[in-house]
Structure formats: structure tokens, C-alpha cells
């Protein structure tokens, strides 16, 4: 069984996918950026209710305060070593974003007028050997639509290619579970409160299946070459990765 998160990891770097499959822990120290992203994601899950509230800004400020009290319960394992001061600092950094988020939320009418069916539904296809949880599942005009929340940078136009492929993988899972056709999904850029639609295209469906084939080979023990444009600077595996594939395979 391949998880959609493995596809996302593969798209960052195939070798990263290899190390994760070997049981190496990708998660290092919880940085302020990571903590801020966790809080932003929780805040983004309230944007639908915020959209329907009389005062979006007040609503989000109240939600941010609630999340600051609850985040440690939600991410119990990840935040076990994080103190209150770090959480307060992240909340202070997010607070100034709320004004812009509030203004942008009110224009995402198509998305927020949809029926929110479930947050993080667990989807699994034995037929394709794929599983995963999109951040939300909505119903818009009788069609099921997956959505993913992104807390990092937003491209000037459209969505990042890796986000498009992640959404395509979730669309395949939604189609399998609900016997439906998914024509589009959404990417929510939480830091701005901007939601962008994505048409699910044939060549991206093909690409998802190709990546899955490569991940199957990695699961069988194949170690991919280190890509030239790999984000090694930000990767926790740098210390064990700087070797030829055949030599590294012996370590495991
Ligand atoms: S160190 Fe570089 S090549 Fe190795 S897994 Fe990390 S990103 Fe990929």
C-alpha cells in the first residue's frame, strides 16, 4: 500500500522517499516555522465557519486563541517538547495575517458555499494499493471535491505542480470510494485565505500512476540516484545520503 504522503515525499526527492521507507525518521526538531504551520493548518480548518460568521476577523482571532490552547492535544507526539512560550510566539506571528485572510475569505464564494462533508477522511483503494487523507472533502453542485491545505508559499498564479499531483492522487481515491468522477479539486493557501481551483487532468493522473510504480520499486529496495536539484540543504537525511546508491543500500 502506498500513501499519498509518500507520493508527495517522492516529488520532493525520490531518495527521501527511500529513507522514509527504510524507517528513517524524517521529523527532526520542531522548528518555529513548523510550529507556525501546524497552527495555521488548524486555523485554516475553521475558514468555512469563519466565512459564514458575521465578523470574520473576530471569529478568526477567537479561533486562534482556542487553537493555541488545544494545539498540544491535537499534535501530542510532535509537540511533546514544545513549551508555552514557543506557542505564544507563533500565535503572535500569525495574528497580523488575520486581516488579509479575512478579506480574501469573503471572495472564495464557490468554495465556501459548498457542503463540507468531512475533514481528513481516510480513503483507501485496495485496487490501486493507495491510501491517504485529503484535508477536506466537499460537495459542490452534487460533485465530490477534495481539497488540500497548504501553509507554505503560494505561487503567483495557479498552484504548485506537486500540489496538483497530490490533489490528483486524492481524486483517484475519492473516485474509487464513492464511485464518482472528480473533475476538480482545490488548494487552500492558508497564510492568505486564498483558495485556488485545480482541474484534474488526464496526464496528471498518468503521472501519479507512474510515480506509484517508482515507489513500488523503492519499497522493493531500489535506491534512486541523488537528483541534481534535490533540496539537500533542508533535508534531515543529508548525513546518510552522500554516498553512491549501491553503497548506501548496504547500510540497510
Ligand atoms: S540529502 Fe538530498 S538527495 Fe538525500 S534524501 Fe535529502 S534531499 Fe534527497
mmCIF file of C-alpha atoms and ligand atoms in Angstrom:
data_model
loop_
_atom_site.group_PDB
_atom_site.id
_atom_site.type_symbol
_atom_site.label_atom_id
_atom_site.label_comp_id
_atom_site.label_asym_id
_atom_site.label_seq_id
_atom_site.Cartn_x
_atom_site.Cartn_y
_atom_site.Cartn_z
ATOM 1 C CA UNK A 1 0.000 0.000 0.000
ATOM 2 C CA UNK A 2 1.366 3.416 -0.973
ATOM 3 C CA UNK A 3 0.341 6.532 0.965
ATOM 4 C CA UNK A 4 -0.342 9.788 -0.867
ATOM 5 C CA UNK A 5 2.168 11.376 1.529
ATOM 6 C CA UNK A 6 4.835 9.084 0.007
ATOM 7 C CA UNK A 7 3.997 10.482 -3.433
ATOM 8 C CA UNK A 8 4.490 13.981 -2.004
ATOM 9 C CA UNK A 9 7.810 12.942 -0.460
ATOM 10 C CA UNK A 10 8.895 11.307 -3.736
ATOM 11 C CA UNK A 11 8.157 14.522 -5.611
ATOM 12 C CA UNK A 12 10.386 16.438 -3.180
ATOM 13 C CA UNK A 13 13.176 13.883 -3.619
ATOM 14 C CA UNK A 14 12.956 10.174 -4.586
ATOM 15 C CA UNK A 15 15.802 9.378 -2.210
ATOM 16 C CA UNK A 16 13.925 10.962 0.678
ATOM 17 C CA UNK A 17 11.129 8.515 -0.138
ATOM 18 C CA UNK A 18 13.678 5.682 0.021
ATOM 19 C CA UNK A 19 14.924 6.667 3.504
ATOM 20 C CA UNK A 20 11.374 7.077 4.847
ATOM 21 C CA UNK A 21 10.523 3.621 3.505
ATOM 22 C CA UNK A 22 13.524 2.208 5.330
ATOM 23 C CA UNK A 23 12.048 3.543 8.566
ATOM 24 C CA UNK A 24 14.308 6.578 8.990
ATOM 25 C CA UNK A 25 12.571 9.403 10.824
ATOM 26 C CA UNK A 26 12.124 12.490 8.639
ATOM 27 C CA UNK A 27 10.978 14.539 11.572
ATOM 28 C CA UNK A 28 13.744 16.332 13.371
ATOM 29 C CA UNK A 29 13.452 19.146 15.853
ATOM 30 C CA UNK A 30 10.196 21.142 15.797
ATOM 31 C CA UNK A 31 11.277 24.494 14.362
ATOM 32 C CA UNK A 32 9.315 27.757 14.827
ATOM 33 C CA UNK A 33 8.355 27.570 11.124
ATOM 34 C CA UNK A 34 6.968 24.045 11.545
ATOM 35 C CA UNK A 35 5.021 25.013 14.671
ATOM 36 C CA UNK A 36 3.561 28.060 12.901
ATOM 37 C CA UNK A 37 2.462 25.827 10.022
ATOM 38 C CA UNK A 38 0.680 23.399 12.343
ATOM 39 C CA UNK A 39 -1.238 26.267 13.951
ATOM 40 C CA UNK A 40 -2.048 27.800 10.558
ATOM 41 C CA UNK A 41 -3.400 24.477 9.331
ATOM 42 C CA UNK A 42 -5.734 24.234 12.329
ATOM 43 C CA UNK A 43 -6.844 27.822 11.744
ATOM 44 C CA UNK A 44 -7.499 27.060 8.060
ATOM 45 C CA UNK A 45 -9.863 24.238 9.089
ATOM 46 C CA UNK A 46 -12.095 26.953 10.593
ATOM 47 C CA UNK A 47 -12.205 29.146 7.462
ATOM 48 C CA UNK A 48 -15.516 27.592 6.352
ATOM 49 C CA UNK A 49 -17.211 28.604 9.626
ATOM 50 C CA UNK A 50 -15.435 31.972 9.537
ATOM 51 C CA UNK A 51 -16.847 32.616 6.038
ATOM 52 C CA UNK A 52 -20.375 32.188 7.412
ATOM 53 C CA UNK A 53 -19.825 34.347 10.505
ATOM 54 C CA UNK A 54 -20.953 37.959 10.843
ATOM 55 C CA UNK A 55 -17.458 39.208 11.724
ATOM 56 C CA UNK A 56 -14.750 37.067 10.116
ATOM 57 C CA UNK A 57 -11.834 38.844 11.775
ATOM 58 C CA UNK A 58 -13.201 38.487 15.324
ATOM 59 C CA UNK A 59 -14.146 34.879 14.629
ATOM 60 C CA UNK A 60 -10.609 34.018 13.488
ATOM 61 C CA UNK A 61 -8.969 35.816 16.392
ATOM 62 C CA UNK A 62 -11.128 33.785 18.798
ATOM 63 C CA UNK A 63 -10.317 30.569 16.922
ATOM 64 C CA UNK A 64 -6.603 31.329 17.058
ATOM 65 C CA UNK A 65 -6.814 31.700 20.820
ATOM 66 C CA UNK A 66 -8.718 28.401 21.090
ATOM 67 C CA UNK A 67 -6.151 26.642 18.892
ATOM 68 C CA UNK A 68 -3.267 27.985 20.992
ATOM 69 C CA UNK A 69 -4.821 26.143 23.953
ATOM 70 C CA UNK A 70 -5.621 22.958 22.054
ATOM 71 C CA UNK A 71 -2.720 22.506 19.616
ATOM 72 C CA UNK A 72 -0.712 20.431 22.051
ATOM 73 C CA UNK A 73 -3.597 17.986 22.446
ATOM 74 C CA UNK A 74 -4.039 17.635 18.686
ATOM 75 C CA UNK A 75 -0.319 17.177 17.933
ATOM 76 C CA UNK A 76 0.542 15.388 21.179
ATOM 77 C CA UNK A 77 3.538 13.470 19.863
ATOM 78 C CA UNK A 78 5.013 16.167 17.627
ATOM 79 C CA UNK A 79 4.808 18.938 20.232
ATOM 80 C CA UNK A 80 5.758 16.964 23.338
ATOM 81 C CA UNK A 81 8.928 19.044 23.822
ATOM 82 C CA UNK A 82 7.469 22.437 22.890
ATOM 83 C CA UNK A 83 6.891 24.978 25.668
ATOM 84 C CA UNK A 84 4.124 27.570 26.015
ATOM 85 C CA UNK A 85 6.426 30.448 25.051
ATOM 86 C CA UNK A 86 7.056 28.927 21.603
ATOM 87 C CA UNK A 87 3.314 28.544 21.014
ATOM 88 C CA UNK A 88 2.651 32.123 22.145
ATOM 89 C CA UNK A 89 5.372 33.378 19.767
ATOM 90 C CA UNK A 90 3.807 31.523 16.812
ATOM 91 C CA UNK A 91 0.349 32.863 17.637
ATOM 92 C CA UNK A 92 1.788 36.398 17.840
ATOM 93 C CA UNK A 93 3.361 35.932 14.392
ATOM 94 C CA UNK A 94 0.114 34.630 12.865
ATOM 95 C CA UNK A 95 -2.179 37.315 14.333
ATOM 96 C CA UNK A 96 -1.185 40.056 11.813
ATOM 97 C CA UNK A 97 -2.137 37.703 8.929
ATOM 98 C CA UNK A 98 -5.769 37.572 10.026
ATOM 99 C CA UNK A 99 -6.787 40.881 8.449
ATOM 100 C CA UNK A 100 -5.661 39.782 4.964
ATOM 101 C CA UNK A 101 -7.092 36.277 5.446
ATOM 102 C CA UNK A 102 -10.482 37.777 6.410
ATOM 103 C CA UNK A 103 -10.601 39.982 3.296
ATOM 104 C CA UNK A 104 -9.657 37.105 0.995
ATOM 105 C CA UNK A 105 -12.026 34.534 2.520
ATOM 106 C CA UNK A 106 -15.069 36.580 1.615
ATOM 107 C CA UNK A 107 -14.327 36.290 -2.134
ATOM 108 C CA UNK A 108 -13.992 32.465 -2.185
ATOM 109 C CA UNK A 109 -17.743 32.089 -2.593
ATOM 110 C CA UNK A 110 -17.782 28.917 -4.738
ATOM 111 C CA UNK A 111 -15.577 27.002 -2.307
ATOM 112 C CA UNK A 112 -17.101 28.107 0.982
ATOM 113 C CA UNK A 113 -20.666 27.794 -0.280
ATOM 114 C CA UNK A 114 -20.026 24.070 -0.819
ATOM 115 C CA UNK A 115 -21.164 21.447 1.649
ATOM 116 C CA UNK A 116 -18.259 20.408 3.886
ATOM 117 C CA UNK A 117 -18.679 16.630 4.153
ATOM 118 C CA UNK A 118 -15.650 15.663 6.281
ATOM 119 C CA UNK A 119 -12.246 16.894 7.433
ATOM 120 C CA UNK A 120 -9.373 14.471 6.834
ATOM 121 C CA UNK A 121 -11.463 11.491 5.601
ATOM 122 C CA UNK A 122 -9.441 8.272 5.477
ATOM 123 C CA UNK A 123 -9.539 6.932 1.924
ATOM 124 C CA UNK A 124 -8.128 3.630 0.741
ATOM 125 C CA UNK A 125 -8.127 1.759 -2.549
ATOM 126 C CA UNK A 126 -7.093 -1.884 -2.447
ATOM 127 C CA UNK A 127 -7.415 -1.945 -6.221
ATOM 128 C CA UNK A 128 -4.690 0.693 -6.698
ATOM 129 C CA UNK A 129 -2.817 -0.025 -3.464
ATOM 130 C CA UNK A 130 -3.167 3.625 -2.453
ATOM 131 C CA UNK A 131 -4.359 5.358 0.711
ATOM 132 C CA UNK A 132 -4.462 8.844 2.187
ATOM 133 C CA UNK A 133 -6.485 11.669 3.696
ATOM 134 C CA UNK A 134 -7.189 14.932 1.898
ATOM 135 C CA UNK A 135 -7.637 17.838 4.310
ATOM 136 C CA UNK A 136 -11.295 18.187 3.369
ATOM 137 C CA UNK A 137 -13.975 16.581 1.280
ATOM 138 C CA UNK A 138 -16.712 18.869 -0.049
ATOM 139 C CA UNK A 139 -19.805 18.532 -2.163
ATOM 140 C CA UNK A 140 -20.262 21.264 -4.771
ATOM 141 C CA UNK A 141 -23.180 21.030 -7.224
ATOM 142 C CA UNK A 142 -23.655 17.347 -6.290
ATOM 143 C CA UNK A 143 -19.997 16.545 -7.117
ATOM 144 C CA UNK A 144 -17.439 15.408 -4.531
ATOM 145 C CA UNK A 145 -14.379 17.611 -4.416
ATOM 146 C CA UNK A 146 -11.155 17.023 -2.402
ATOM 147 C CA UNK A 147 -9.201 19.934 -1.006
ATOM 148 C CA UNK A 148 -5.723 20.288 0.485
ATOM 149 C CA UNK A 149 -4.459 22.988 2.849
ATOM 150 C CA UNK A 150 -1.008 24.431 2.235
ATOM 151 C CA UNK A 151 0.700 26.576 4.836
ATOM 152 C CA UNK A 152 3.816 27.490 2.840
ATOM 153 C CA UNK A 153 4.353 29.781 -0.124
ATOM 154 C CA UNK A 154 1.734 30.391 -2.783
ATOM 155 C CA UNK A 155 2.692 30.684 -6.485
ATOM 156 C CA UNK A 156 1.801 33.907 -8.274
ATOM 157 C CA UNK A 157 -0.751 32.047 -10.399
ATOM 158 C CA UNK A 158 -2.344 28.619 -10.164
ATOM 159 C CA UNK A 159 -0.876 26.026 -7.813
ATOM 160 C CA UNK A 160 2.495 24.283 -7.436
ATOM 161 C CA UNK A 161 2.910 21.204 -9.589
ATOM 162 C CA UNK A 162 3.442 18.930 -6.543
ATOM 163 C CA UNK A 163 0.168 20.220 -5.033
ATOM 164 C CA UNK A 164 -1.631 19.436 -8.302
ATOM 165 C CA UNK A 165 -0.317 15.857 -8.272
ATOM 166 C CA UNK A 166 -1.177 15.366 -4.602
ATOM 167 C CA UNK A 167 -4.711 16.528 -5.319
ATOM 168 C CA UNK A 168 -4.904 14.203 -8.336
ATOM 169 C CA UNK A 169 -3.927 11.241 -6.118
ATOM 170 C CA UNK A 170 -6.691 12.136 -3.641
ATOM 171 C CA UNK A 171 -9.137 12.493 -6.536
ATOM 172 C CA UNK A 172 -8.368 8.931 -7.638
ATOM 173 C CA UNK A 173 -9.114 7.743 -4.078
ATOM 174 C CA UNK A 174 -12.378 9.717 -3.870
ATOM 175 C CA UNK A 175 -13.485 8.268 -7.220
ATOM 176 C CA UNK A 176 -12.736 4.747 -6.014
ATOM 177 C CA UNK A 177 -14.539 5.091 -2.700
ATOM 178 C CA UNK A 178 -17.614 6.936 -3.945
ATOM 179 C CA UNK A 179 -17.774 5.532 -7.488
ATOM 180 C CA UNK A 180 -17.784 9.045 -8.886
ATOM 181 C CA UNK A 181 -15.831 11.236 -11.281
ATOM 182 C CA UNK A 182 -13.751 14.025 -9.759
ATOM 183 C CA UNK A 183 -13.270 16.839 -12.233
ATOM 184 C CA UNK A 184 -11.647 19.329 -9.934
ATOM 185 C CA UNK A 185 -10.192 19.931 -6.506
ATOM 186 C CA UNK A 186 -8.968 22.889 -4.515
ATOM 187 C CA UNK A 187 -5.742 24.054 -2.898
ATOM 188 C CA UNK A 188 -6.208 26.337 0.115
ATOM 189 C CA UNK A 189 -3.279 28.649 0.775
ATOM 190 C CA UNK A 190 -3.853 29.142 4.492
ATOM 191 C CA UNK A 191 -1.484 32.048 5.049
ATOM 192 C CA UNK A 192 -3.554 34.240 2.696
ATOM 193 C CA UNK A 193 -7.002 32.656 2.931
ATOM 194 C CA UNK A 194 -6.900 32.180 -0.841
ATOM 195 C CA UNK A 195 -8.451 29.084 -2.429
ATOM 196 C CA UNK A 196 -7.456 28.056 -5.966
ATOM 197 C CA UNK A 197 -9.320 25.521 -8.111
ATOM 198 C CA UNK A 198 -7.449 22.761 -9.925
ATOM 199 C CA UNK A 199 -8.845 20.877 -12.914
ATOM 200 C CA UNK A 200 -7.890 17.200 -12.584
ATOM 201 C CA UNK A 201 -6.224 16.359 -15.880
ATOM 202 C CA UNK A 202 -5.511 13.087 -17.634
ATOM 203 C CA UNK A 203 -1.730 13.494 -17.884
ATOM 204 C CA UNK A 204 -1.508 14.170 -14.135
ATOM 205 C CA UNK A 205 -3.498 11.001 -13.411
ATOM 206 C CA UNK A 206 -0.934 9.200 -15.590
ATOM 207 C CA UNK A 207 1.941 10.858 -13.716
ATOM 208 C CA UNK A 208 0.528 9.767 -10.325
ATOM 209 C CA UNK A 209 0.382 6.154 -11.536
ATOM 210 C CA UNK A 210 3.968 6.403 -12.873
ATOM 211 C CA UNK A 211 5.231 7.781 -9.540
ATOM 212 C CA UNK A 212 3.425 4.950 -7.738
ATOM 213 C CA UNK A 213 5.270 2.413 -9.929
ATOM 214 C CA UNK A 214 8.580 4.012 -8.949
ATOM 215 C CA UNK A 215 7.642 3.987 -5.262
ATOM 216 C CA UNK A 216 6.831 0.272 -5.528
ATOM 217 C CA UNK A 217 10.410 -0.275 -6.744
ATOM 218 C CA UNK A 218 11.704 1.755 -3.794
ATOM 219 C CA UNK A 219 9.590 -0.393 -1.446
ATOM 220 C CA UNK A 220 11.293 -3.423 -3.027
ATOM 221 C CA UNK A 221 14.688 -1.990 -2.016
ATOM 222 C CA UNK A 222 15.742 0.065 -5.046
ATOM 223 C CA UNK A 223 17.632 3.208 -4.069
ATOM 224 C CA UNK A 224 17.207 6.073 -6.551
ATOM 225 C CA UNK A 225 20.087 8.322 -7.582
ATOM 226 C CA UNK A 226 20.540 11.604 -5.763
ATOM 227 C CA UNK A 227 18.805 14.201 -8.013
ATOM 228 C CA UNK A 228 20.833 17.272 -9.013
ATOM 229 C CA UNK A 229 18.130 19.683 -7.864
ATOM 230 C CA UNK A 230 17.323 17.841 -4.594
ATOM 231 C CA UNK A 231 16.591 20.132 -1.614
ATOM 232 C CA UNK A 232 19.539 18.693 0.391
ATOM 233 C CA UNK A 233 20.091 21.962 2.280
ATOM 234 C CA UNK A 234 16.810 21.459 4.160
ATOM 235 C CA UNK A 235 16.923 17.657 4.418
ATOM 236 C CA UNK A 236 17.477 15.707 7.636
ATOM 237 C CA UNK A 237 18.937 12.774 5.660
ATOM 238 C CA UNK A 238 21.937 14.706 4.373
ATOM 239 C CA UNK A 239 24.281 12.907 6.743
ATOM 240 C CA UNK A 240 23.428 9.427 5.458
ATOM 241 C CA UNK A 241 22.732 10.306 1.845
ATOM 242 C CA UNK A 242 26.078 11.426 0.462
ATOM 243 C CA UNK A 243 27.030 8.035 -0.891
ATOM 244 C CA UNK A 244 26.525 6.099 -4.093
ATOM 245 C CA UNK A 245 23.248 4.191 -4.287
ATOM 246 C CA UNK A 246 24.871 0.741 -4.260
ATOM 247 C CA UNK A 247 26.952 1.578 -1.177
ATOM 248 C CA UNK A 248 24.055 3.164 0.710
ATOM 249 C CA UNK A 249 21.877 0.109 0.076
ATOM 250 C CA UNK A 250 24.317 -1.904 2.202
ATOM 251 C CA UNK A 251 23.569 0.275 5.221
ATOM 252 C CA UNK A 252 20.020 -1.052 5.415
HETATM 253 S S1 LIG B 1 20.025 14.672 1.272
HETATM 254 FE FE1 LIG B 1 19.307 15.454 -0.706
HETATM 255 S S2 LIG B 1 19.325 13.682 -2.095
HETATM 256 FE FE2 LIG B 1 19.459 12.915 0.012
HETATM 257 S S3 LIG B 1 17.357 12.477 0.580
HETATM 258 FE FE3 LIG B 1 17.798 14.534 1.283
HETATM 259 S S4 LIG B 1 17.143 15.861 -0.390
HETATM 260 FE FE4 LIG B 1 17.291 13.813 -1.206
#
